[in-house]
């Protein structure tokens, strides 16, 4: 198993943000965590990524215990991530963003003399090619449309050849078509390179169109899990999260995915 | 120890805490709503004291009663409240949206202006105030005498806390202030006149500062140093309590008051150091103070205030750089000793400013106490040459950057754990510790008089030769720092500045890299300080003062934070202007303060930034 | 009655706006009539949010904006709000340190014109959840409850029209349904609503008319039914 999350628990003051959260994720698989706002999705996510330390429970990555490691060390173990609001180096160009990730990957961040703009540029351009950003390589990230910034983030996350990708609301703030394109791109890369993808999302097309399995969190607890079909048919999920429109949207997304 | 003594000591500590709280609560409320750390809050306090010693005696002449005394105190406080309103309308209103560094500098400009105005109106001599009728006696506590006025003060602070709490919780004004503390734009969009709210807040804050000042007049004479000494303490209180939190300020005032009362018994000379150490420890454990909350980070990707895209030198720039170096080499040949001296100073300042922009521009680490490392370098060099070791200049110039770097390693260890305004406050606090140590440790440092007789080795004793020594070392250090900015380490610093989350998520140890950059900048500033020491032949604590730190910030600001080379232009410009104007007027602080405000308001991108913007606009027009 | 309903409440002509040197809006024309719900559709970055902010005075703009017959362009946001234009931002931006009651207090304004003033009782009839948690800190509310509070807070200012920025973005489907109900409830109370939206289903469920904005200009104007029937426009500008 690539990722095994076992009994994670986290309290903030009196609030239980996550309670006995457990799930597994295989290489090349896409697992979605869904649930209402404030259900503990981000908390769970941040415990896997190292931004938060769980009160109890374990996070195992390829058999190795990574619980409580800081994000930079979790990253060294092969975990790339993207953020709900894209986090990039806004003062740099697109290719420099990826070069920065490569400089870190090759442990050269303390180099005081080399010329950073030419370092790993070829490799960075190859990665940009993989996400279709070659033409924008030398533009400043601050000038890009948001959909493209999200792809820059994906390229940066892929630079370290991760085993696992964590994507927090990858399509938030994007137009419908951009959403579909980003999810298709992510799914194809994940399957081709056997990368596991754990993502949270509110967009029903992204969830029901691309996830292999879905976990539903409500008030910090998993109330349902399974294939998209199983989750869509679950009455409790319909009641507390999907509602009538959500079920309709899910159905449509499944049909489109299977067509 | 005698228990009665301990009780009296504790009471006097609490009376101090009470006064400190009255002042700090105003500072923290103003910060909460306006997000501006008002350096001039101390000036408002000083004005409260001066207005107190002016108004209160007149009223006491009419009728020598406690009522008249307190009416006078309240009048003084109200007058200061109105001065606060004036300050909001004339200045603060224009700087709510500029980066915090600019806000700090602009309000420091007000500090300078008020200093000169106070001196003009009330003169340079301390003025003792009247004592409060009916509160002049002493109270017997366990056989010890305790002044009644102190006892009275002890209750004023808690009373102010209760009134402020009622105001905040029970009135619409209070609810609006608390809402604006969180999101002032949204408050405006809901139909609340923000301008009125902000003006009202400034009135309240300034009133509290004035009240604090006016209440001091029976205890301390009004004097021209009250502003900076109280503002440093008030900063410490608000930072420890959590900026924007009134209860936090209360708790912190109590802690500081007691720490000072008992610290003075144990370490009489370094109570200030104790206070700052407490602040450093609190911030490491709770980075937003005891009762503060994290600063809301902008959710959108905003371009940072600092160096943006890096372009290597083009032919034009190379030519300019070569010309500058040639012109530099020609300075001593002109045979004007004074120009050579100014040239040496500019070179030393240029290196210090460049090292500061290495932190601010590339690392996003807004240090408000860079003078500490400059000063430590200067003192290290000076004391090694003059002190028992009698080291030659060469050895001292090796020691200067080492000392600067070591100090930066020690202070930076704490500093890089913070961000934003808390970071700026901590750097300021460390600089003040350094200042206090060098000022008070007179046996070693010469105290106020400093160290004299710091001259170069014989071979470099001619001013021209020493100029070349400075030019060589300063230019080499600047070239090296510039190289680092373009190297992976410099990129990593910018990455951590642009998005610490993203940097962390690609394996960058943000804290360690920021710490290393702090050390490098501290070492460079230390070298600059060492070079400066030998040019003057003497060193004194002003090299470590807030004023010096602000000078460095003004240099990088007038040059342009966004540019790599701007600080050099800024250093030359700023020092030349200051050197020219200072001898011409008694009001140089007034004019300096005014020019700081003008630069912040009119040229936020500095000289080089303005040139760049002009070039861009021209290119834009040609293309369009 | 029909005459009154046709009255134009809010009207923008040639509205342009820039962030720094980047121009975002290029002469937007739109209008909002008494009691109607209008959707401003377009993809991310098309200028929807900027349009609403420009109408509210939150970003500097050029052109002309009239509300209730008055020229409001260049006015301070609080003055615009006091004329009866409400604004609900995209990120909820409630005051989490304040209680529910205090949040509503910040929004409270006296009614202008002849509209029936909103009282807490009347508000709690539409948002029954909120009455049960009056004294609770807003930070302890769920995302959906906070979403309702933003609307309730704006209603406390007795607006004649409300600008609603991306009401369905980033929230759970069940909450989206509640948002739709809230919009329809406002309409029933006679409040006109201009909402920015990417989600065609949501817009179709609540809006009478729609504008489509792209690259800072209006590309389509018509009834919601017309937009749903126009594949070309949807394909070109909404990328659905």
PDB file of N, CA, C and O in Angstrom, chain A residues 100-134:
ATOM      1  N   UNK A 100      13.357  26.113  -9.138  1.00  0.00           N
ATOM      2  CA  UNK A 100      13.510  26.237  -7.688  1.00  0.00           C
ATOM      3  C   UNK A 100      13.252  24.889  -7.020  1.00  0.00           C
ATOM      4  O   UNK A 100      13.998  24.476  -6.121  1.00  0.00           O
ATOM      5  N   UNK A 101      12.205  24.195  -7.478  1.00  0.00           N
ATOM      6  CA  UNK A 101      11.910  22.876  -6.913  1.00  0.00           C
ATOM      7  C   UNK A 101      13.056  21.907  -7.189  1.00  0.00           C
ATOM      8  O   UNK A 101      13.423  21.096  -6.334  1.00  0.00           O
ATOM      9  N   UNK A 102      13.637  22.024  -8.392  1.00  0.00           N
ATOM     10  CA  UNK A 102      14.743  21.117  -8.737  1.00  0.00           C
ATOM     11  C   UNK A 102      15.998  21.447  -7.931  1.00  0.00           C
ATOM     12  O   UNK A 102      16.738  20.549  -7.512  1.00  0.00           O
ATOM     13  N   UNK A 103      16.246  22.747  -7.732  1.00  0.00           N
ATOM     14  CA  UNK A 103      17.397  23.153  -6.916  1.00  0.00           C
ATOM     15  C   UNK A 103      17.278  22.544  -5.522  1.00  0.00           C
ATOM     16  O   UNK A 103      18.232  22.019  -4.958  1.00  0.00           O
ATOM     17  N   UNK A 104      16.068  22.575  -4.987  1.00  0.00           N
ATOM     18  CA  UNK A 104      15.846  21.984  -3.667  1.00  0.00           C
ATOM     19  C   UNK A 104      16.002  20.466  -3.727  1.00  0.00           C
ATOM     20  O   UNK A 104      16.614  19.861  -2.851  1.00  0.00           O
ATOM     21  N   UNK A 105      15.455  19.868  -4.792  1.00  0.00           N
ATOM     22  CA  UNK A 105      15.529  18.412  -4.945  1.00  0.00           C
ATOM     23  C   UNK A 105      16.979  17.946  -4.982  1.00  0.00           C
ATOM     24  O   UNK A 105      17.338  16.926  -4.403  1.00  0.00           O
ATOM     25  N   UNK A 106      17.830  18.711  -5.647  1.00  0.00           N
ATOM     26  CA  UNK A 106      19.249  18.348  -5.748  1.00  0.00           C
ATOM     27  C   UNK A 106      20.071  18.914  -4.595  1.00  0.00           C
ATOM     28  O   UNK A 106      21.304  18.925  -4.661  1.00  0.00           O
ATOM     29  N   UNK A 107      19.388  19.454  -3.579  1.00  0.00           N
ATOM     30  CA  UNK A 107      20.037  19.960  -2.373  1.00  0.00           C
ATOM     31  C   UNK A 107      21.109  20.996  -2.654  1.00  0.00           C
ATOM     32  O   UNK A 107      22.220  20.947  -2.128  1.00  0.00           O
ATOM     33  N   UNK A 108      20.753  21.963  -3.499  1.00  0.00           N
ATOM     34  CA  UNK A 108      21.735  23.004  -3.791  1.00  0.00           C
ATOM     35  C   UNK A 108      21.265  24.386  -3.358  1.00  0.00           C
ATOM     36  O   UNK A 108      21.744  25.396  -3.852  1.00  0.00           O
ATOM     37  N   UNK A 109      20.328  24.419  -2.397  1.00  0.00           N
ATOM     38  CA  UNK A 109      19.774  25.718  -2.000  1.00  0.00           C
ATOM     39  C   UNK A 109      20.789  26.605  -1.284  1.00  0.00           C
ATOM     40  O   UNK A 109      20.572  27.794  -1.148  1.00  0.00           O
ATOM     41  N   UNK A 110      21.887  26.027  -0.794  1.00  0.00           N
ATOM     42  CA  UNK A 110      22.868  26.863  -0.089  1.00  0.00           C
ATOM     43  C   UNK A 110      24.041  27.264  -0.970  1.00  0.00           C
ATOM     44  O   UNK A 110      25.026  27.804  -0.494  1.00  0.00           O
ATOM     45  N   UNK A 111      23.928  26.971  -2.258  1.00  0.00           N
ATOM     46  CA  UNK A 111      24.967  27.351  -3.207  1.00  0.00           C
ATOM     47  C   UNK A 111      25.005  28.878  -3.323  1.00  0.00           C
ATOM     48  O   UNK A 111      24.002  29.515  -3.598  1.00  0.00           O
ATOM     49  N   UNK A 112      26.219  29.453  -3.068  1.00  0.00           N
ATOM     50  CA  UNK A 112      26.310  30.916  -3.051  1.00  0.00           C
ATOM     51  C   UNK A 112      26.840  31.502  -4.350  1.00  0.00           C
ATOM     52  O   UNK A 112      26.921  32.717  -4.496  1.00  0.00           O
ATOM     53  N   UNK A 113      27.262  30.656  -5.281  1.00  0.00           N
ATOM     54  CA  UNK A 113      27.948  31.215  -6.440  1.00  0.00           C
ATOM     55  C   UNK A 113      27.327  30.854  -7.784  1.00  0.00           C
ATOM     56  O   UNK A 113      27.409  31.644  -8.722  1.00  0.00           O
ATOM     57  N   UNK A 114      26.698  29.703  -7.912  1.00  0.00           N
ATOM     58  CA  UNK A 114      26.196  29.277  -9.225  1.00  0.00           C
ATOM     59  C   UNK A 114      25.163  30.272  -9.740  1.00  0.00           C
ATOM     60  O   UNK A 114      24.599  31.060  -8.986  1.00  0.00           O
ATOM     61  N   UNK A 115      24.927  30.227 -11.045  1.00  0.00           N
ATOM     62  CA  UNK A 115      23.949  31.117 -11.645  1.00  0.00           C
ATOM     63  C   UNK A 115      22.596  30.397 -11.651  1.00  0.00           C
ATOM     64  O   UNK A 115      22.378  29.462 -12.418  1.00  0.00           O
ATOM     65  N   UNK A 116      21.695  30.845 -10.784  1.00  0.00           N
ATOM     66  CA  UNK A 116      20.454  30.098 -10.575  1.00  0.00           C
ATOM     67  C   UNK A 116      19.582  30.027 -11.833  1.00  0.00           C
ATOM     68  O   UNK A 116      18.885  29.044 -12.054  1.00  0.00           O
ATOM     69  N   UNK A 117      19.609  31.076 -12.663  1.00  0.00           N
ATOM     70  CA  UNK A 117      18.700  31.066 -13.818  1.00  0.00           C
ATOM     71  C   UNK A 117      19.025  29.972 -14.824  1.00  0.00           C
ATOM     72  O   UNK A 117      18.160  29.577 -15.600  1.00  0.00           O
ATOM     73  N   UNK A 118      20.281  29.512 -14.862  1.00  0.00           N
ATOM     74  CA  UNK A 118      20.601  28.504 -15.862  1.00  0.00           C
ATOM     75  C   UNK A 118      20.628  27.093 -15.263  1.00  0.00           C
ATOM     76  O   UNK A 118      20.733  26.107 -15.983  1.00  0.00           O
ATOM     77  N   UNK A 119      20.492  27.021 -13.935  1.00  0.00           N
ATOM     78  CA  UNK A 119      20.583  25.728 -13.264  1.00  0.00           C
ATOM     79  C   UNK A 119      19.322  24.876 -13.508  1.00  0.00           C
ATOM     80  O   UNK A 119      18.222  25.345 -13.238  1.00  0.00           O
ATOM     81  N   UNK A 120      19.484  23.670 -14.012  1.00  0.00           N
ATOM     82  CA  UNK A 120      18.380  22.716 -14.232  1.00  0.00           C
ATOM     83  C   UNK A 120      17.286  23.261 -15.154  1.00  0.00           C
ATOM     84  O   UNK A 120      16.144  22.851 -15.085  1.00  0.00           O
ATOM     85  N   UNK A 121      17.647  24.205 -15.996  1.00  0.00           N
ATOM     86  CA  UNK A 121      16.636  24.801 -16.865  1.00  0.00           C
ATOM     87  C   UNK A 121      16.087  23.779 -17.863  1.00  0.00           C
ATOM     88  O   UNK A 121      14.871  23.706 -18.098  1.00  0.00           O
ATOM     89  N   UNK A 122      16.949  22.969 -18.427  1.00  0.00           N
ATOM     90  CA  UNK A 122      16.504  21.971 -19.405  1.00  0.00           C
ATOM     91  C   UNK A 122      15.511  20.996 -18.776  1.00  0.00           C
ATOM     92  O   UNK A 122      14.454  20.711 -19.344  1.00  0.00           O
ATOM     93  N   UNK A 123      15.873  20.507 -17.593  1.00  0.00           N
ATOM     94  CA  UNK A 123      14.981  19.570 -16.905  1.00  0.00           C
ATOM     95  C   UNK A 123      13.640  20.235 -16.599  1.00  0.00           C
ATOM     96  O   UNK A 123      12.578  19.630 -16.775  1.00  0.00           O
ATOM     97  N   UNK A 124      13.705  21.494 -16.167  1.00  0.00           N
ATOM     98  CA  UNK A 124      12.477  22.203 -15.818  1.00  0.00           C
ATOM     99  C   UNK A 124      11.589  22.369 -17.046  1.00  0.00           C
ATOM    100  O   UNK A 124      10.364  22.192 -16.977  1.00  0.00           O
ATOM    101  N   UNK A 125      12.206  22.677 -18.187  1.00  0.00           N
ATOM    102  CA  UNK A 125      11.418  22.844 -19.411  1.00  0.00           C
ATOM    103  C   UNK A 125      10.733  21.537 -19.796  1.00  0.00           C
ATOM    104  O   UNK A 125       9.591  21.534 -20.271  1.00  0.00           O
ATOM    105  N   UNK A 126      11.430  20.421 -19.567  1.00  0.00           N
ATOM    106  CA  UNK A 126      10.834  19.118 -19.887  1.00  0.00           C
ATOM    107  C   UNK A 126       9.600  18.874 -19.015  1.00  0.00           C
ATOM    108  O   UNK A 126       8.569  18.373 -19.498  1.00  0.00           O
ATOM    109  N   UNK A 127       9.687  19.253 -17.744  1.00  0.00           N
ATOM    110  CA  UNK A 127       8.536  19.072 -16.838  1.00  0.00           C
ATOM    111  C   UNK A 127       7.372  19.966 -17.280  1.00  0.00           C
ATOM    112  O   UNK A 127       6.213  19.544 -17.307  1.00  0.00           O
ATOM    113  N   UNK A 128       7.700  21.197 -17.677  1.00  0.00           N
ATOM    114  CA  UNK A 128       6.658  22.117 -18.139  1.00  0.00           C
ATOM    115  C   UNK A 128       5.978  21.572 -19.394  1.00  0.00           C
ATOM    116  O   UNK A 128       4.776  21.739 -19.583  1.00  0.00           O
ATOM    117  N   UNK A 129       6.763  20.917 -20.226  1.00  0.00           N
ATOM    118  CA  UNK A 129       6.213  20.311 -21.434  1.00  0.00           C
ATOM    119  C   UNK A 129       5.134  19.292 -21.064  1.00  0.00           C
ATOM    120  O   UNK A 129       4.084  19.226 -21.694  1.00  0.00           O
ATOM    121  N   UNK A 130       5.391  18.550 -19.998  1.00  0.00           N
ATOM    122  CA  UNK A 130       4.455  17.523 -19.555  1.00  0.00           C
ATOM    123  C   UNK A 130       3.097  18.067 -19.115  1.00  0.00           C
ATOM    124  O   UNK A 130       2.095  17.358 -19.143  1.00  0.00           O
ATOM    125  N   UNK A 131       3.056  19.335 -18.684  1.00  0.00           N
ATOM    126  CA  UNK A 131       1.776  19.907 -18.281  1.00  0.00           C
ATOM    127  C   UNK A 131       1.302  20.969 -19.274  1.00  0.00           C
ATOM    128  O   UNK A 131       0.355  21.714 -18.994  1.00  0.00           O
ATOM    129  N   UNK A 132       1.994  21.054 -20.410  1.00  0.00           N
ATOM    130  CA  UNK A 132       1.538  21.946 -21.469  1.00  0.00           C
ATOM    131  C   UNK A 132       1.788  23.423 -21.205  1.00  0.00           C
ATOM    132  O   UNK A 132       0.985  24.271 -21.596  1.00  0.00           O
ATOM    133  N   UNK A 133       2.888  23.728 -20.556  1.00  0.00           N
ATOM    134  CA  UNK A 133       3.156  25.134 -20.246  1.00  0.00           C
ATOM    135  C   UNK A 133       4.416  25.656 -20.938  1.00  0.00           C
ATOM    136  O   UNK A 133       4.911  26.737 -20.596  1.00  0.00           O
ATOM    137  N   UNK A 134       4.930  24.890 -21.900  1.00  0.00           N
ATOM    138  CA  UNK A 134       6.193  25.263 -22.524  1.00  0.00           C
ATOM    139  C   UNK A 134       6.194  26.718 -23.004  1.00  0.00           C
ATOM    140  O   UNK A 134       7.143  27.457 -22.789  1.00  0.00           O
TER     141      UNK A 134
END
